[in-house]
mmCIF file of N, CA and C in Angstrom:
data_model
loop_
_atom_site.group_PDB
_atom_site.id
_atom_site.type_symbol
_atom_site.label_atom_id
_atom_site.label_comp_id
_atom_site.label_asym_id
_atom_site.label_seq_id
_atom_site.Cartn_x
_atom_site.Cartn_y
_atom_site.Cartn_z
ATOM 1 N N UNK A 1 7.976 222.628 89.226
ATOM 2 C CA UNK A 1 8.442 222.972 90.550
ATOM 3 C C UNK A 1 7.578 224.074 91.167
ATOM 4 N N UNK A 2 6.993 224.939 90.357
ATOM 5 C CA UNK A 2 6.240 226.063 90.867
ATOM 6 C C UNK A 2 4.817 225.738 91.273
ATOM 7 N N UNK A 3 4.297 224.596 90.877
ATOM 8 C CA UNK A 3 2.906 224.285 91.190
ATOM 9 C C UNK A 3 2.824 223.294 92.345
ATOM 10 N N UNK A 4 1.685 223.323 93.021
ATOM 11 C CA UNK A 4 1.449 222.418 94.141
ATOM 12 C C UNK A 4 0.576 221.263 93.688
ATOM 13 N N UNK A 5 0.919 220.075 94.134
ATOM 14 C CA UNK A 5 0.096 218.917 93.805
ATOM 15 C C UNK A 5 -1.072 218.828 94.785
ATOM 16 N N UNK A 6 -1.990 217.947 94.497
ATOM 17 C CA UNK A 6 -3.166 217.776 95.351
ATOM 18 C C UNK A 6 -2.774 217.322 96.747
ATOM 19 N N UNK A 7 -1.838 216.397 96.842
ATOM 20 C CA UNK A 7 -1.429 215.904 98.161
ATOM 21 C C UNK A 7 -0.771 217.010 98.980
ATOM 22 N N UNK A 8 -0.011 217.884 98.335
ATOM 23 C CA UNK A 8 0.610 218.991 99.057
ATOM 24 C C UNK A 8 -0.441 219.974 99.560
ATOM 25 N N UNK A 9 -1.456 220.241 98.748
ATOM 26 C CA UNK A 9 -2.531 221.132 99.177
ATOM 27 C C UNK A 9 -3.303 220.558 100.358
ATOM 28 N N UNK A 10 -3.543 219.257 100.345
ATOM 29 C CA UNK A 10 -4.250 218.607 101.451
ATOM 30 C C UNK A 10 -3.433 218.713 102.730
ATOM 31 N N UNK A 11 -2.134 218.501 102.641
ATOM 32 C CA UNK A 11 -1.267 218.608 103.819
ATOM 33 C C UNK A 11 -1.279 220.034 104.356
ATOM 34 N N UNK A 12 -1.210 221.022 103.470
ATOM 35 C CA UNK A 12 -1.246 222.422 103.902
ATOM 36 C C UNK A 12 -2.568 222.737 104.588
ATOM 37 N N UNK A 13 -3.679 222.268 104.027
ATOM 38 C CA UNK A 13 -4.987 222.501 104.641
ATOM 39 C C UNK A 13 -5.101 221.836 106.009
ATOM 40 N N UNK A 14 -4.548 220.642 106.150
ATOM 41 C CA UNK A 14 -4.567 219.971 107.454
ATOM 42 C C UNK A 14 -3.745 220.733 108.485
ATOM 43 N N UNK A 15 -2.614 221.257 108.083
ATOM 44 C CA UNK A 15 -1.785 222.042 109.008
ATOM 45 C C UNK A 15 -2.523 223.306 109.434
ATOM 46 N N UNK A 16 -3.181 223.968 108.482
ATOM 47 C CA UNK A 16 -3.965 225.160 108.818
ATOM 48 C C UNK A 16 -5.089 224.804 109.774
ATOM 49 N N UNK A 17 -5.738 223.667 109.546
ATOM 50 C CA UNK A 17 -6.811 223.216 110.432
ATOM 51 C C UNK A 17 -6.284 222.963 111.837
ATOM 52 N N UNK A 18 -5.105 222.371 111.946
ATOM 53 C CA UNK A 18 -4.516 222.122 113.259
ATOM 54 C C UNK A 18 -4.127 223.418 113.958
ATOM 55 N N UNK A 19 -3.619 224.378 113.209
ATOM 56 C CA UNK A 19 -3.181 225.636 113.817
ATOM 57 C C UNK A 19 -4.368 226.463 114.292
ATOM 58 N N UNK A 20 -5.358 226.651 113.431
ATOM 59 C CA UNK A 20 -6.459 227.551 113.750
ATOM 60 C C UNK A 20 -7.650 226.856 114.391
ATOM 61 N N UNK A 21 -7.783 225.575 114.228
ATOM 62 C CA UNK A 21 -8.919 224.858 114.786
ATOM 63 C C UNK A 21 -10.148 224.998 113.912
ATOM 64 N N UNK A 22 -11.046 224.058 114.029
ATOM 65 C CA UNK A 22 -12.236 224.031 113.190
ATOM 66 C C UNK A 22 -13.191 225.181 113.444
ATOM 67 N N UNK A 23 -13.258 225.667 114.674
ATOM 68 C CA UNK A 23 -14.201 226.728 115.002
ATOM 69 C C UNK A 23 -13.751 228.081 114.460
ATOM 70 N N UNK A 24 -12.457 228.286 114.344
ATOM 71 C CA UNK A 24 -11.952 229.586 113.910
ATOM 72 C C UNK A 24 -11.845 229.718 112.394
ATOM 73 N N UNK A 25 -11.907 228.613 111.662
ATOM 74 C CA UNK A 25 -11.735 228.681 110.210
ATOM 75 C C UNK A 25 -12.805 229.513 109.502
ATOM 76 N N UNK A 26 -14.097 229.387 109.831
ATOM 77 C CA UNK A 26 -15.086 230.247 109.158
ATOM 78 C C UNK A 26 -14.846 231.734 109.420
ATOM 79 N N UNK A 27 -14.465 232.066 110.653
ATOM 80 C CA UNK A 27 -14.174 233.458 110.987
ATOM 81 C C UNK A 27 -12.958 233.952 110.207
ATOM 82 N N UNK A 28 -11.944 233.106 110.088
ATOM 83 C CA UNK A 28 -10.739 233.457 109.338
ATOM 84 C C UNK A 28 -11.061 233.657 107.859
ATOM 85 N N UNK A 29 -11.854 232.764 107.292
ATOM 86 C CA UNK A 29 -12.231 232.877 105.882
ATOM 87 C C UNK A 29 -13.059 234.135 105.638
ATOM 88 N N UNK A 30 -13.948 234.454 106.565
ATOM 89 C CA UNK A 30 -14.775 235.651 106.437
ATOM 90 C C UNK A 30 -13.912 236.910 106.476
ATOM 91 N N UNK A 31 -12.944 236.951 107.385
ATOM 92 C CA UNK A 31 -12.090 238.133 107.477
ATOM 93 C C UNK A 31 -11.193 238.262 106.248
ATOM 94 N N UNK A 32 -10.745 237.137 105.690
ATOM 95 C CA UNK A 32 -9.953 237.191 104.458
ATOM 96 C C UNK A 32 -10.794 237.709 103.293
ATOM 97 N N UNK A 33 -12.043 237.289 103.228
ATOM 98 C CA UNK A 33 -12.940 237.770 102.181
ATOM 99 C C UNK A 33 -13.211 239.263 102.300
ATOM 100 N N UNK A 34 -13.404 239.741 103.530
ATOM 101 C CA UNK A 34 -13.627 241.166 103.739
ATOM 102 C C UNK A 34 -12.385 241.971 103.378
ATOM 103 N N UNK A 35 -11.213 241.453 103.714
ATOM 104 C CA UNK A 35 -9.973 242.145 103.370
ATOM 105 C C UNK A 35 -9.802 242.227 101.862
ATOM 106 N N UNK A 36 -10.133 241.147 101.164
ATOM 107 C CA UNK A 36 -10.036 241.144 99.704
ATOM 108 C C UNK A 36 -11.019 242.148 99.102
ATOM 109 N N UNK A 37 -12.225 242.223 99.654
ATOM 110 C CA UNK A 37 -13.227 243.157 99.157
ATOM 111 C C UNK A 37 -12.772 244.599 99.366
ATOM 112 N N UNK A 38 -12.209 244.896 100.542
ATOM 113 C CA UNK A 38 -11.721 246.242 100.810
ATOM 114 C C UNK A 38 -10.555 246.596 99.891
ATOM 115 N N UNK A 39 -9.699 245.634 99.610
ATOM 116 C CA UNK A 39 -8.568 245.860 98.719
ATOM 117 C C UNK A 39 -9.052 246.205 97.313
ATOM 118 N N UNK A 40 -10.029 245.438 96.814
ATOM 119 C CA UNK A 40 -10.567 245.708 95.479
ATOM 120 C C UNK A 40 -11.266 247.061 95.437
ATOM 121 N N UNK A 41 -11.981 247.414 96.508
ATOM 122 C CA UNK A 41 -12.646 248.709 96.572
ATOM 123 C C UNK A 41 -11.616 249.830 96.540
ATOM 124 N N UNK A 42 -10.544 249.664 97.289
ATOM 125 C CA UNK A 42 -9.476 250.662 97.290
ATOM 126 C C UNK A 42 -8.829 250.811 95.929
ATOM 127 N N UNK A 43 -8.642 249.699 95.236
ATOM 128 C CA UNK A 43 -8.059 249.767 93.894
ATOM 129 C C UNK A 43 -8.976 250.509 92.931
ATOM 130 N N UNK A 44 -10.265 250.204 92.984
ATOM 131 C CA UNK A 44 -11.195 250.856 92.062
ATOM 132 C C UNK A 44 -11.321 252.345 92.378
ATOM 133 N N UNK A 45 -11.283 252.718 93.668
ATOM 134 C CA UNK A 45 -11.324 254.132 94.037
ATOM 135 C C UNK A 45 -10.064 254.839 93.561
ATOM 136 N N UNK A 46 -8.941 254.178 93.689
ATOM 137 C CA UNK A 46 -7.673 254.757 93.248
ATOM 138 C C UNK A 46 -7.678 254.977 91.742
ATOM 139 N N UNK A 47 -8.178 253.997 90.993
ATOM 140 C CA UNK A 47 -8.237 254.122 89.537
ATOM 141 C C UNK A 47 -9.195 255.232 89.119
ATOM 142 N N UNK A 48 -10.324 255.364 89.822
ATOM 143 C CA UNK A 48 -11.280 256.409 89.461
ATOM 144 C C UNK A 48 -10.721 257.786 89.809
ATOM 145 N N UNK A 49 -9.967 257.896 90.910
ATOM 146 C CA UNK A 49 -9.331 259.160 91.267
ATOM 147 C C UNK A 49 -8.283 259.552 90.230
ATOM 148 N N UNK A 50 -7.513 258.585 89.772
ATOM 149 C CA UNK A 50 -6.485 258.865 88.777
ATOM 150 C C UNK A 50 -7.101 259.282 87.448
ATOM 151 N N UNK A 51 -8.179 258.620 87.055
ATOM 152 C CA UNK A 51 -8.812 258.972 85.782
ATOM 153 C C UNK A 51 -9.486 260.337 85.881
ATOM 154 N N UNK A 52 -10.046 260.668 87.036
ATOM 155 C CA UNK A 52 -10.689 261.966 87.209
ATOM 156 C C UNK A 52 -9.650 263.081 87.211
ATOM 157 N N UNK A 53 -8.514 262.861 87.829
ATOM 158 C CA UNK A 53 -7.480 263.890 87.852
ATOM 159 C C UNK A 53 -6.764 263.980 86.515
ATOM 160 N N UNK A 54 -6.767 262.921 85.744
ATOM 161 C CA UNK A 54 -6.107 262.918 84.448
ATOM 162 C C UNK A 54 -6.941 263.518 83.340
ATOM 163 N N UNK A 55 -8.242 263.722 83.564
ATOM 164 C CA UNK A 55 -9.113 264.253 82.523
ATOM 165 C C UNK A 55 -8.790 265.708 82.204
ATOM 166 N N UNK A 56 -8.407 266.491 83.186
ATOM 167 C CA UNK A 56 -8.127 267.906 82.976
ATOM 168 C C UNK A 56 -6.755 268.159 82.398
ATOM 169 N N UNK A 57 -5.892 267.187 82.459
ATOM 170 C CA UNK A 57 -4.529 267.356 81.967
ATOM 171 C C UNK A 57 -4.455 266.956 80.503
ATOM 172 N N UNK A 58 -3.542 267.597 79.787
ATOM 173 C CA UNK A 58 -3.297 267.190 78.407
ATOM 174 C C UNK A 58 -1.847 266.773 78.279
ATOM 175 N N UNK A 59 -1.557 265.999 77.254
ATOM 176 C CA UNK A 59 -0.200 265.515 77.052
ATOM 177 C C UNK A 59 0.652 266.508 76.269
ATOM 178 N N UNK A 60 0.064 267.615 75.850
ATOM 179 C CA UNK A 60 0.829 268.619 75.106
ATOM 180 C C UNK A 60 1.774 269.336 76.055
ATOM 181 N N UNK A 61 3.041 269.376 75.675
ATOM 182 C CA UNK A 61 4.018 270.009 76.562
ATOM 183 C C UNK A 61 4.546 271.297 75.999
#
């Protein structure tokens, strides 16, 4: 029940094509890729900030 079949994916892609049109799809895909890249960059910066701030602390209480 949780997975999509090939026919369902094709129908979803056709609906997206109808909504956004063929000319806007490359622009939409590019913006989604940039958003994903920024998200990953933010995650890596957050992890590096946490590790840098955690280096000076000790677990001894």
